[in-house]
Amino acid sequence: MKRKILILCLLLSVSILLAGTEFDKIKDSISEFTLENGLKFILIEDHSVPIASFVTYANVGASDERIGIYGISHFLEHLAFKGTSEIGTKNVKKEKIIFSKMGKIFSQIKAERGQIKPDKQKIEELFQKLNDMKKEVSQYVVPNEFTTILNKNGVVGLNAGTGCDSTSYYFSLPSNKLELWAYLESSRFKDPVFREFYKERQVIKEERRTTTENKPIGKCIEEFQSLAFKDQPYRQSVIGPISNIDNISRQDVNDYFNKYYVAKNMAIGVAGDVTVAQLKEVAKKYFSKIPMGRKIGRRVTIDPPQAGEKRLTMYENSQPWLIIGYHCPSVLNKDFIKMQLLKYVISDGRSSRLQKKIMIKNRSAMYIGSFAGFPGDKYPGLYLLYTLANRGHSNESLEKEILFEIDDLKKNPISKEELLSAKTRMKVDLIREYESDSSLLSALLKFEMVIGSWENCFSSFSDLEKITALELQDVVKKYMGVNSRVIVKIEKKKEAVK
Amino acid sequence: MKIICTFLIIVIFFVLPAVSKNSVKSLVYPEINKFSLPEIQKTTLDNGIKLRVIKSEKVPLVHLKGFFKGGNIYISKDKTGLSSFVSNLLRIGGVDGIKPEKLDEMLESKGIDINIDDKTNYYSVTMSCLKENLEEAISILAKLLMKPSFSKEKFIETKTQLLSTIARRNDNPDSVNTREIKHLIYGKNSPFSQQLEYAYLQSITISDVKANYKKFITPDNFIVGLSGPIEINEVKKIFKKAFEDWKTKSDIPNYPVVKKEKNSFKVGFTAKPGLNQSFISIGHLGQKEEFEKEASVMVFNRIFGLGMGCRLFNIIRTKMGLTYGIYGGIFTKLLFPGINYFVTFTKTKSTLKAINGILDEIKKIRKEKVTKQELDEAKAYFINSFVFKYSSPAKILNTKLINEFYGLRENYSEQLLEKIKKITIEDVQSIANECLEPDNLVIYILGNESLRKELETLGEIKDIDISIPAMQKKKRKNSP
């Protein structure tokens, strides 16, 4: 079972609107309420099958991190499966006593590491002590009990994902287990115990190795982000560098959790065979004690306009990859929806500009894709184009072909037919996405937490209808200039695989 | 007053334990709500197309899924890739009288999505469109299937793409790992582990594509299901109109036989520069799916190698902290033997530890009985999650289509669940002993060269060459 790091997925595409009349029935089935502590619940009722899907949206992600603890949002997400004072333990009191001792030793390790000339012998001895305590504490642990309880109750799709903008926890259960969900989900956010901390650190490091260090494209994406952004939140990868993963302490995670996992900074979505009365009852009973806290404000640091084009070439044991990014506005900007529509003109479908040109006519690429909002869209991000050259074709020639097409979009507005086709495909794609309860829940929760109200999800459809060809031409001119461009390439290393 | 207080204390004393027992174990769940399954309506057209329809009112979309027997399994090794040409050209190759580009525009301007794909033992067709465009979508799909023009230009486009996939096949260590274990177990000549090569693609012609199309893409070999706000009569009418002239007959050969290949070595190793992790798989040839045994297999897999909370996850990931991902089990197939295998990845330094950890667990589960708790939890998972088989009309339809495609008994899944309920600890141990053969396991590692010495402790190593055979230059016609 993999916990996905959303940001590493190049195909990341968050839809931001839902169409009008097609969704009247759905809109009627949605309700909301807020507990006294400020925790908001959104419910989509669907009584056709006795099942229910649950999503907990935490308004915290890699963009909330700071130097030294990069990767902590994702670290915390892993630890959120480790249980509570009740679940996952044979004796939580004894566990906590040992945790405290382990914390002190780890502080000493960190302090020694921070010296100009760290005493390696001392560090090794401290690690030995830590390992002894790990063994001691493990006798009180019931591994994966949180997951096991859900498994035996028929859980489906148990997972979580950390992105730059948010962290989501999700699963589905037969709907008669509503109270089990409420019990477990509230427990892990009221009374979590971040046990098996040091083992999980190793697991996360393995995750980093496999998704970032041993995959050329993973490595490339990390470099791409740090090149594209100077000071603003999206500069760091979600998983963080090994040096940070190694230095994050249980106390760091506790502090981070206490700050961000509070009622006002979270929202919960439920979809399925559940009534408002049923949900209210379990919500009040189990979630009321989550501390109110405060909703975390938006980060204020935004990069100034890029002063010139940025480029990076990596040489890897890999066929070529070409990634082109243009700085684009956040989801709060009225131009964002235009950038989303642009995807259908530029690269989505065989009749799109670039598929027609580089995949069909010139046969220079085997794949081209693009989307707005990389690596997130809560803050200004990038419009990302990524392409794979066909055998015998180079990144260089592909780049020329792509830039030529972008220039053409600046010079000439697209035709009426192209515009209509793009709008239709975007609309139908949204309906397809909506079909899945969990996708719809995620969209509603995101709208609630990032844009201010889940209802905007539906009202912004009219904005799509109003977009004109001239407006699309304007956004290409405005955002897709040379100075706004970041180009990263993977070129093949000469040494071949044995 | 005192008396009252004492009474209260006594009451509280008795009540408190009950309150403090408010633990997850004390939760009581209501009965699951009853629900009615949407009916699957069936009909067969005169030309043999089996049509299945299920009603779903949720959104104004219609989804179609269809299968033709066919695919890679029926193709000789030297023509590997032919089925990909067939499926891709059916979709993009144009039809008599309409140019490919025009077709793309017709589909995309209406938001109609059609895909045709090839798998080991079938071709699949998927389509989705707005209800209002259903007739037009089916009419275009019918033209694609009935009157493909297999244009030369699109043949070259497909070939270019396939040649490029060969060039990229070693870029991702995960996929190299799962590919190579199949080669080691089935053997490189087996139809179940064929891989594209430049030479094979160069030998494929449009005539080959047409011949394969003629054999497999026929109405009597087509089972198709639709879900959406639709009725069977309406769909039947649309299908009749679109497909009535299609009268060709299929010519499907038997499935090839799988021979058990015995490797003379225990360890296959590919050294790749720059890796700081080893990508590991361990396995051997498995079994065909048998109804009588499948329930035991499913329970075994759940306990041992599939899902968060299985033994391999608990031990190799959670307890030992050696990996982020691990899975494996007994993977039966309906038409031919599957492979039983286990996959993980770990930092170079802990390669042997991870391999030995998996091997030890395999030995242990054969030798020692699983606990009652493990058995009960696995069975409870299948019983409680069973309702998700009906989570949407499209899912119900898809299950039924697959059951029908493979000729499985009616209500196969429901009958399997009844079997699962009766599985015992002994059944699990017996299936572990029957299906897992520690002496026949082959271990594949893609990792750093520095590992070689350590790996020798596992047995004889064979270097597995994954380099891509170069493309032969075409001979000039006029050359001497």
PDB file of N, CA and C in Angstrom, chain A residues 1 3 25 49-50 86 144 148 151-153 174 176 180 183 196 199-200 202 206-207 209-210 213-215 273 317 319-320 349-351 360 366 389-391 425 432 434-435 437, chain B residues 22-24 29-30 33 35 58-59 63 104 108 111 128 154 157 161 164 167-168 171-174 198 273 275-277 302 308 314 317-319 321 324 347 377 380-381 384 471:
ATOM      1  N   MET A   1       0.843  -1.187   0.000  1.00  0.00           N
ATOM      2  CA  MET A   1       0.000   0.000   0.000  1.00  0.00           C
ATOM      3  C   MET A   1       0.876   1.234   0.000  1.00  0.00           C
ATOM      4  N   ARG A   3       1.465   5.291   0.147  1.00  0.00           N
ATOM      5  CA  ARG A   3       0.914   6.613   0.432  1.00  0.00           C
ATOM      6  C   ARG A   3       1.526   7.555  -0.567  1.00  0.00           C
ATOM      7  N   LYS A  25     -28.899  18.009  -9.161  1.00  0.00           N
ATOM      8  CA  LYS A  25     -29.266  16.909  -8.272  1.00  0.00           C
ATOM      9  C   LYS A  25     -28.224  16.750  -7.167  1.00  0.00           C
ATOM     10  N   VAL A  49     -26.313   2.733  -2.268  1.00  0.00           N
ATOM     11  CA  VAL A  49     -25.583   1.546  -1.772  1.00  0.00           C
ATOM     12  C   VAL A  49     -25.119   1.878  -0.344  1.00  0.00           C
ATOM     13  N   PRO A  50     -25.179   0.890   0.573  1.00  0.00           N
ATOM     14  CA  PRO A  50     -24.819   1.196   1.971  1.00  0.00           C
ATOM     15  C   PRO A  50     -23.311   1.297   2.205  1.00  0.00           C
ATOM     16  N   GLU A  86      -5.002   4.714  22.963  1.00  0.00           N
ATOM     17  CA  GLU A  86      -5.730   3.450  23.138  1.00  0.00           C
ATOM     18  C   GLU A  86      -5.325   2.405  22.095  1.00  0.00           C
ATOM     19  N   ASN A 144       0.577  -1.538  13.550  1.00  0.00           N
ATOM     20  CA  ASN A 144      -0.501  -1.319  12.577  1.00  0.00           C
ATOM     21  C   ASN A 144      -1.900  -1.658  13.097  1.00  0.00           C
ATOM     22  N   THR A 148      -5.365  -2.364  11.100  1.00  0.00           N
ATOM     23  CA  THR A 148      -5.978  -3.690  11.234  1.00  0.00           C
ATOM     24  C   THR A 148      -7.452  -3.579  11.621  1.00  0.00           C
ATOM     25  N   ASN A 151      -9.207  -2.647   8.549  1.00  0.00           N
ATOM     26  CA  ASN A 151      -9.215  -3.776   7.607  1.00  0.00           C
ATOM     27  C   ASN A 151     -10.322  -4.762   7.929  1.00  0.00           C
ATOM     28  N   LYS A 152     -10.394  -5.153   9.208  1.00  0.00           N
ATOM     29  CA  LYS A 152     -11.377  -6.202   9.512  1.00  0.00           C
ATOM     30  C   LYS A 152     -12.805  -5.685   9.450  1.00  0.00           C
ATOM     31  N   ASN A 153     -12.958  -4.381   9.383  1.00  0.00           N
ATOM     32  CA  ASN A 153     -14.295  -3.822   9.224  1.00  0.00           C
ATOM     33  C   ASN A 153     -14.623  -3.492   7.768  1.00  0.00           C
ATOM     34  N   PRO A 174     -18.272   0.278   4.897  1.00  0.00           N
ATOM     35  CA  PRO A 174     -19.724   0.069   4.819  1.00  0.00           C
ATOM     36  C   PRO A 174     -20.375   1.130   5.718  1.00  0.00           C
ATOM     37  N   ASN A 176     -22.763   1.291   7.753  1.00  0.00           N
ATOM     38  CA  ASN A 176     -23.147   1.000   9.148  1.00  0.00           C
ATOM     39  C   ASN A 176     -21.947   1.142  10.101  1.00  0.00           C
ATOM     40  N   LEU A 180     -17.530   3.909  13.684  1.00  0.00           N
ATOM     41  CA  LEU A 180     -16.134   3.464  13.755  1.00  0.00           C
ATOM     42  C   LEU A 180     -15.219   4.514  13.112  1.00  0.00           C
ATOM     43  N   TYR A 183     -14.989   7.468  15.394  1.00  0.00           N
ATOM     44  CA  TYR A 183     -14.171   7.149  16.565  1.00  0.00           C
ATOM     45  C   TYR A 183     -12.675   7.190  16.215  1.00  0.00           C
ATOM     46  N   GLU A 196       6.754   4.359  16.967  1.00  0.00           N
ATOM     47  CA  GLU A 196       7.604   3.772  15.902  1.00  0.00           C
ATOM     48  C   GLU A 196       8.218   4.886  15.053  1.00  0.00           C
ATOM     49  N   LYS A 199      11.659   4.099  13.298  1.00  0.00           N
ATOM     50  CA  LYS A 199      11.505   3.114  12.217  1.00  0.00           C
ATOM     51  C   LYS A 199      10.853   3.774  11.003  1.00  0.00           C
ATOM     52  N   GLU A 200       9.852   4.598  11.293  1.00  0.00           N
ATOM     53  CA  GLU A 200       9.138   5.220  10.183  1.00  0.00           C
ATOM     54  C   GLU A 200      10.049   6.185   9.434  1.00  0.00           C
ATOM     55  N   GLN A 202      13.058   5.610   8.718  1.00  0.00           N
ATOM     56  CA  GLN A 202      13.757   4.773   7.736  1.00  0.00           C
ATOM     57  C   GLN A 202      12.854   4.481   6.531  1.00  0.00           C
ATOM     58  N   GLU A 206      13.428   5.433   2.609  1.00  0.00           N
ATOM     59  CA  GLU A 206      13.316   4.497   1.475  1.00  0.00           C
ATOM     60  C   GLU A 206      12.371   5.061   0.414  1.00  0.00           C
ATOM     61  N   GLU A 207      11.320   5.706   0.883  1.00  0.00           N
ATOM     62  CA  GLU A 207      10.361   6.308  -0.061  1.00  0.00           C
ATOM     63  C   GLU A 207      11.061   7.382  -0.886  1.00  0.00           C
ATOM     64  N   ARG A 209      14.250   7.577  -1.544  1.00  0.00           N
ATOM     65  CA  ARG A 209      15.200   6.966  -2.489  1.00  0.00           C
ATOM     66  C   ARG A 209      14.480   6.463  -3.734  1.00  0.00           C
ATOM     67  N   THR A 210      13.333   5.822  -3.511  1.00  0.00           N
ATOM     68  CA  THR A 210      12.674   5.209  -4.678  1.00  0.00           C
ATOM     69  C   THR A 210      11.923   6.219  -5.544  1.00  0.00           C
ATOM     70  N   GLU A 213      15.402   9.732  -5.693  1.00  0.00           N
ATOM     71  CA  GLU A 213      16.826   9.583  -5.999  1.00  0.00           C
ATOM     72  C   GLU A 213      17.113   8.560  -7.095  1.00  0.00           C
ATOM     73  N   ASN A 214      16.283   7.516  -7.169  1.00  0.00           N
ATOM     74  CA  ASN A 214      16.556   6.479  -8.170  1.00  0.00           C
ATOM     75  C   ASN A 214      15.669   6.576  -9.402  1.00  0.00           C
ATOM     76  N   LYS A 215      14.883   7.614  -9.463  1.00  0.00           N
ATOM     77  CA  LYS A 215      14.063   7.838 -10.666  1.00  0.00           C
ATOM     78  C   LYS A 215      14.486   9.163 -11.261  1.00  0.00           C
ATOM     79  N   ASP A 273     -24.171   6.719   2.097  1.00  0.00           N
ATOM     80  CA  ASP A 273     -25.444   6.368   2.720  1.00  0.00           C
ATOM     81  C   ASP A 273     -25.467   6.836   4.185  1.00  0.00           C
ATOM     82  N   ASN A 317      20.925   8.294 -16.509  1.00  0.00           N
ATOM     83  CA  ASN A 317      20.707   7.035 -17.221  1.00  0.00           C
ATOM     84  C   ASN A 317      19.249   6.978 -17.655  1.00  0.00           C
ATOM     85  N   GLN A 319      16.325   8.191 -21.000  1.00  0.00           N
ATOM     86  CA  GLN A 319      16.023   8.857 -22.261  1.00  0.00           C
ATOM     87  C   GLN A 319      15.641  10.313 -21.950  1.00  0.00           C
ATOM     88  N   PRO A 320      15.620  11.168 -22.966  1.00  0.00           N
ATOM     89  CA  PRO A 320      15.361  12.596 -22.702  1.00  0.00           C
ATOM     90  C   PRO A 320      13.967  12.907 -22.149  1.00  0.00           C
ATOM     91  N   GLY A 349      -5.782  15.898 -25.884  1.00  0.00           N
ATOM     92  CA  GLY A 349      -6.514  15.354 -27.021  1.00  0.00           C
ATOM     93  C   GLY A 349      -5.721  15.440 -28.304  1.00  0.00           C
ATOM     94  N   ARG A 350      -6.042  14.532 -29.232  1.00  0.00           N
ATOM     95  CA  ARG A 350      -5.284  14.460 -30.482  1.00  0.00           C
ATOM     96  C   ARG A 350      -5.507  15.673 -31.379  1.00  0.00           C
ATOM     97  N   SER A 351      -6.593  16.413 -31.093  1.00  0.00           N
ATOM     98  CA  SER A 351      -6.799  17.597 -31.940  1.00  0.00           C
ATOM     99  C   SER A 351      -6.200  18.858 -31.309  1.00  0.00           C
ATOM    100  N   ILE A 360       1.711  13.925 -33.936  1.00  0.00           N
ATOM    101  CA  ILE A 360       1.092  13.369 -35.145  1.00  0.00           C
ATOM    102  C   ILE A 360       1.831  13.807 -36.418  1.00  0.00           C
ATOM    103  N   MET A 366       6.673  11.245 -28.146  1.00  0.00           N
ATOM    104  CA  MET A 366       5.736  10.142 -27.896  1.00  0.00           C
ATOM    105  C   MET A 366       4.663  10.561 -26.889  1.00  0.00           C
ATOM    106  N   ALA A 389      10.576  12.855 -25.865  1.00  0.00           N
ATOM    107  CA  ALA A 389      10.950  12.808 -27.278  1.00  0.00           C
ATOM    108  C   ALA A 389      10.862  11.386 -27.816  1.00  0.00           C
ATOM    109  N   ASN A 390      10.445  11.282 -29.049  1.00  0.00           N
ATOM    110  CA  ASN A 390      10.519   9.974 -29.706  1.00  0.00           C
ATOM    111  C   ASN A 390      11.975   9.626 -29.958  1.00  0.00           C
ATOM    112  N   ARG A 391      12.205   8.324 -30.116  1.00  0.00           N
ATOM    113  CA  ARG A 391      13.561   7.837 -30.388  1.00  0.00           C
ATOM    114  C   ARG A 391      14.116   8.572 -31.619  1.00  0.00           C
ATOM    115  N   ARG A 425     -14.734  19.755 -23.749  1.00  0.00           N
ATOM    116  CA  ARG A 425     -13.918  18.689 -23.145  1.00  0.00           C
ATOM    117  C   ARG A 425     -13.660  18.963 -21.670  1.00  0.00           C
ATOM    118  N   ARG A 432     -16.954  13.718 -15.477  1.00  0.00           N
ATOM    119  CA  ARG A 432     -16.339  12.405 -15.229  1.00  0.00           C
ATOM    120  C   ARG A 432     -15.702  12.380 -13.835  1.00  0.00           C
ATOM    121  N   TYR A 434     -16.464  14.180 -11.313  1.00  0.00           N
ATOM    122  CA  TYR A 434     -17.516  14.308 -10.303  1.00  0.00           C
ATOM    123  C   TYR A 434     -18.143  12.961  -9.964  1.00  0.00           C
ATOM    124  N   GLU A 435     -18.162  12.078 -10.920  1.00  0.00           N
ATOM    125  CA  GLU A 435     -18.801  10.780 -10.689  1.00  0.00           C
ATOM    126  C   GLU A 435     -18.254  10.078  -9.455  1.00  0.00           C
ATOM    127  N   ASP A 437     -17.269   9.888  -5.800  1.00  0.00           N
ATOM    128  CA  ASP A 437     -17.582  10.627  -4.571  1.00  0.00           C
ATOM    129  C   ASP A 437     -16.336  11.211  -3.930  1.00  0.00           C
TER     130      ASP A 437
ATOM    131  N   ASN B  22     -15.667   2.837  27.048  1.00  0.00           N
ATOM    132  CA  ASN B  22     -15.975   3.419  25.757  1.00  0.00           C
ATOM    133  C   ASN B  22     -14.737   3.353  24.876  1.00  0.00           C
ATOM    134  N   SER B  23     -14.462   2.143  24.456  1.00  0.00           N
ATOM    135  CA  SER B  23     -13.288   1.916  23.636  1.00  0.00           C
ATOM    136  C   SER B  23     -13.760   1.464  22.264  1.00  0.00           C
ATOM    137  N   VAL B  24     -12.833   1.363  21.352  1.00  0.00           N
ATOM    138  CA  VAL B  24     -13.226   0.970  19.992  1.00  0.00           C
ATOM    139  C   VAL B  24     -13.880  -0.410  19.991  1.00  0.00           C
ATOM    140  N   TYR B  29     -22.452  -1.854  16.025  1.00  0.00           N
ATOM    141  CA  TYR B  29     -22.870  -1.308  14.727  1.00  0.00           C
ATOM    142  C   TYR B  29     -24.272  -1.780  14.369  1.00  0.00           C
ATOM    143  N   PRO B  30     -25.037  -0.894  13.740  1.00  0.00           N
ATOM    144  CA  PRO B  30     -26.356  -1.348  13.272  1.00  0.00           C
ATOM    145  C   PRO B  30     -26.207  -2.298  12.096  1.00  0.00           C
ATOM    146  N   ASN B  33     -27.713  -1.334   5.901  1.00  0.00           N
ATOM    147  CA  ASN B  33     -28.979  -1.056   5.215  1.00  0.00           C
ATOM    148  C   ASN B  33     -29.174  -1.977   4.011  1.00  0.00           C
ATOM    149  N   PHE B  35     -30.377  -2.932   0.294  1.00  0.00           N
ATOM    150  CA  PHE B  35     -30.405  -2.170  -0.955  1.00  0.00           C
ATOM    151  C   PHE B  35     -30.698  -3.117  -2.108  1.00  0.00           C
ATOM    152  N   LYS B  58     -26.855   8.811 -12.052  1.00  0.00           N
ATOM    153  CA  LYS B  58     -26.075   9.781 -11.284  1.00  0.00           C
ATOM    154  C   LYS B  58     -25.649  11.019 -12.084  1.00  0.00           C
ATOM    155  N   VAL B  59     -25.060  10.784 -13.249  1.00  0.00           N
ATOM    156  CA  VAL B  59     -24.642  11.915 -14.094  1.00  0.00           C
ATOM    157  C   VAL B  59     -25.072  11.653 -15.534  1.00  0.00           C
ATOM    158  N   HIS B  63     -21.100   5.238 -20.092  1.00  0.00           N
ATOM    159  CA  HIS B  63     -19.805   4.571 -20.189  1.00  0.00           C
ATOM    160  C   HIS B  63     -19.988   3.239 -20.899  1.00  0.00           C
ATOM    161  N   ASP B 104     -10.766  12.546 -35.161  1.00  0.00           N
ATOM    162  CA  ASP B 104     -10.343  13.090 -33.867  1.00  0.00           C
ATOM    163  C   ASP B 104     -11.144  14.332 -33.511  1.00  0.00           C
ATOM    164  N   GLU B 108     -13.595  14.776 -30.315  1.00  0.00           N
ATOM    165  CA  GLU B 108     -13.201  15.699 -29.253  1.00  0.00           C
ATOM    166  C   GLU B 108     -14.107  16.922 -29.150  1.00  0.00           C
ATOM    167  N   GLY B 111     -16.604  15.968 -26.798  1.00  0.00           N
ATOM    168  CA  GLY B 111     -16.131  15.405 -25.519  1.00  0.00           C
ATOM    169  C   GLY B 111     -16.280  13.893 -25.447  1.00  0.00           C
ATOM    170  N   SER B 128     -16.656   6.859 -23.351  1.00  0.00           N
ATOM    171  CA  SER B 128     -17.589   7.592 -22.489  1.00  0.00           C
ATOM    172  C   SER B 128     -17.992   8.878 -23.187  1.00  0.00           C
ATOM    173  N   LYS B 154      -0.568   6.408 -40.310  1.00  0.00           N
ATOM    174  CA  LYS B 154      -0.829   6.109 -38.902  1.00  0.00           C
ATOM    175  C   LYS B 154      -0.067   4.860 -38.461  1.00  0.00           C
ATOM    176  N   GLU B 157       3.180   6.250 -37.563  1.00  0.00           N
ATOM    177  CA  GLU B 157       3.077   6.973 -36.281  1.00  0.00           C
ATOM    178  C   GLU B 157       3.102   5.987 -35.111  1.00  0.00           C
ATOM    179  N   GLN B 161       6.082   5.401 -32.135  1.00  0.00           N
ATOM    180  CA  GLN B 161       5.796   5.429 -30.693  1.00  0.00           C
ATOM    181  C   GLN B 161       6.278   4.147 -30.024  1.00  0.00           C
ATOM    182  N   SER B 164       9.926   3.944 -29.597  1.00  0.00           N
ATOM    183  CA  SER B 164      10.381   4.815 -28.505  1.00  0.00           C
ATOM    184  C   SER B 164      10.134   4.190 -27.141  1.00  0.00           C
ATOM    185  N   ALA B 167      13.077   2.073 -26.326  1.00  0.00           N
ATOM    186  CA  ALA B 167      14.245   2.850 -25.901  1.00  0.00           C
ATOM    187  C   ALA B 167      14.133   3.291 -24.448  1.00  0.00           C
ATOM    188  N   ARG B 168      12.916   3.464 -23.961  1.00  0.00           N
ATOM    189  CA  ARG B 168      12.722   3.985 -22.599  1.00  0.00           C
ATOM    190  C   ARG B 168      12.494   2.899 -21.555  1.00  0.00           C
ATOM    191  N   ASP B 171      14.413   2.910 -18.047  1.00  0.00           N
ATOM    192  CA  ASP B 171      14.571   4.163 -17.291  1.00  0.00           C
ATOM    193  C   ASP B 171      14.063   4.072 -15.855  1.00  0.00           C
ATOM    194  N   ASN B 172      13.044   3.252 -15.649  1.00  0.00           N
ATOM    195  CA  ASN B 172      12.419   3.192 -14.333  1.00  0.00           C
ATOM    196  C   ASN B 172      12.735   1.846 -13.657  1.00  0.00           C
ATOM    197  N   PRO B 173      13.505   1.852 -12.570  1.00  0.00           N
ATOM    198  CA  PRO B 173      13.923   0.588 -11.950  1.00  0.00           C
ATOM    199  C   PRO B 173      12.765  -0.290 -11.485  1.00  0.00           C
ATOM    200  N   ASP B 174      11.670   0.328 -11.024  1.00  0.00           N
ATOM    201  CA  ASP B 174      10.502  -0.459 -10.593  1.00  0.00           C
ATOM    202  C   ASP B 174       9.991  -1.363 -11.702  1.00  0.00           C
ATOM    203  N   TYR B 198      13.189  -4.141 -31.330  1.00  0.00           N
ATOM    204  CA  TYR B 198      13.234  -3.412 -32.604  1.00  0.00           C
ATOM    205  C   TYR B 198      13.010  -4.363 -33.784  1.00  0.00           C
ATOM    206  N   PRO B 273      24.534   1.336 -12.763  1.00  0.00           N
ATOM    207  CA  PRO B 273      25.297   2.390 -12.095  1.00  0.00           C
ATOM    208  C   PRO B 273      24.375   3.454 -11.495  1.00  0.00           C
ATOM    209  N   LEU B 275      22.548   3.529  -8.775  1.00  0.00           N
ATOM    210  CA  LEU B 275      21.432   3.209  -7.879  1.00  0.00           C
ATOM    211  C   LEU B 275      21.921   3.139  -6.431  1.00  0.00           C
ATOM    212  N   ASN B 276      21.143   3.694  -5.501  1.00  0.00           N
ATOM    213  CA  ASN B 276      21.478   3.523  -4.089  1.00  0.00           C
ATOM    214  C   ASN B 276      20.470   2.630  -3.387  1.00  0.00           C
ATOM    215  N   GLN B 277      19.627   1.991  -4.188  1.00  0.00           N
ATOM    216  CA  GLN B 277      18.648   1.035  -3.672  1.00  0.00           C
ATOM    217  C   GLN B 277      18.694  -0.220  -4.528  1.00  0.00           C
ATOM    218  N   ARG B 302      -4.116 -12.169   1.804  1.00  0.00           N
ATOM    219  CA  ARG B 302      -4.467 -11.083   2.720  1.00  0.00           C
ATOM    220  C   ARG B 302      -3.636 -11.170   4.002  1.00  0.00           C
ATOM    221  N   MET B 308      -1.990  -3.071   3.684  1.00  0.00           N
ATOM    222  CA  MET B 308      -1.333  -2.577   4.906  1.00  0.00           C
ATOM    223  C   MET B 308      -1.792  -3.475   6.050  1.00  0.00           C
ATOM    224  N   ASN B 314       3.940  -5.713   7.934  1.00  0.00           N
ATOM    225  CA  ASN B 314       4.220  -5.534   9.373  1.00  0.00           C
ATOM    226  C   ASN B 314       5.686  -5.780   9.702  1.00  0.00           C
ATOM    227  N   ARG B 317       8.447  -3.808   6.500  1.00  0.00           N
ATOM    228  CA  ARG B 317       8.335  -2.340   6.507  1.00  0.00           C
ATOM    229  C   ARG B 317       8.268  -1.784   7.936  1.00  0.00           C
ATOM    230  N   THR B 318       7.224  -2.182   8.673  1.00  0.00           N
ATOM    231  CA  THR B 318       6.990  -1.514   9.961  1.00  0.00           C
ATOM    232  C   THR B 318       8.037  -1.889  11.012  1.00  0.00           C
ATOM    233  N   LYS B 319       8.267  -3.194  11.161  1.00  0.00           N
ATOM    234  CA  LYS B 319       9.156  -3.625  12.247  1.00  0.00           C
ATOM    235  C   LYS B 319      10.627  -3.406  11.895  1.00  0.00           C
ATOM    236  N   GLY B 321      11.769  -1.602   9.188  1.00  0.00           N
ATOM    237  CA  GLY B 321      12.006  -0.290   8.571  1.00  0.00           C
ATOM    238  C   GLY B 321      12.861  -0.375   7.313  1.00  0.00           C
ATOM    239  N   TYR B 324       9.733   1.005   1.802  1.00  0.00           N
ATOM    240  CA  TYR B 324       8.504   1.797   1.763  1.00  0.00           C
ATOM    241  C   TYR B 324       7.374   0.948   1.172  1.00  0.00           C
ATOM    242  N   LYS B 347      17.409   0.093   0.549  1.00  0.00           N
ATOM    243  CA  LYS B 347      18.730   0.693   0.305  1.00  0.00           C
ATOM    244  C   LYS B 347      19.758  -0.427   0.085  1.00  0.00           C
ATOM    245  N   GLU B 377      -9.389 -11.949  11.043  1.00  0.00           N
ATOM    246  CA  GLU B 377      -9.297 -10.593  10.500  1.00  0.00           C
ATOM    247  C   GLU B 377      -9.343 -10.604   8.975  1.00  0.00           C
ATOM    248  N   ALA B 380     -12.896 -11.402   7.928  1.00  0.00           N
ATOM    249  CA  ALA B 380     -13.771 -10.256   8.212  1.00  0.00           C
ATOM    250  C   ALA B 380     -13.583  -9.168   7.153  1.00  0.00           C
ATOM    251  N   TYR B 381     -12.342  -8.991   6.705  1.00  0.00           N
ATOM    252  CA  TYR B 381     -12.090  -7.992   5.664  1.00  0.00           C
ATOM    253  C   TYR B 381     -12.916  -8.310   4.410  1.00  0.00           C
ATOM    254  N   ASN B 384     -16.811  -7.963   5.178  1.00  0.00           N
ATOM    255  CA  ASN B 384     -17.295  -6.589   5.384  1.00  0.00           C
ATOM    256  C   ASN B 384     -17.103  -5.679   4.171  1.00  0.00           C
ATOM    257  N   MET B 471      18.908  -1.722 -33.199  1.00  0.00           N
ATOM    258  CA  MET B 471      18.078  -1.921 -34.378  1.00  0.00           C
ATOM    259  C   MET B 471      18.974  -2.224 -35.578  1.00  0.00           C
TER     260      MET B 471
END
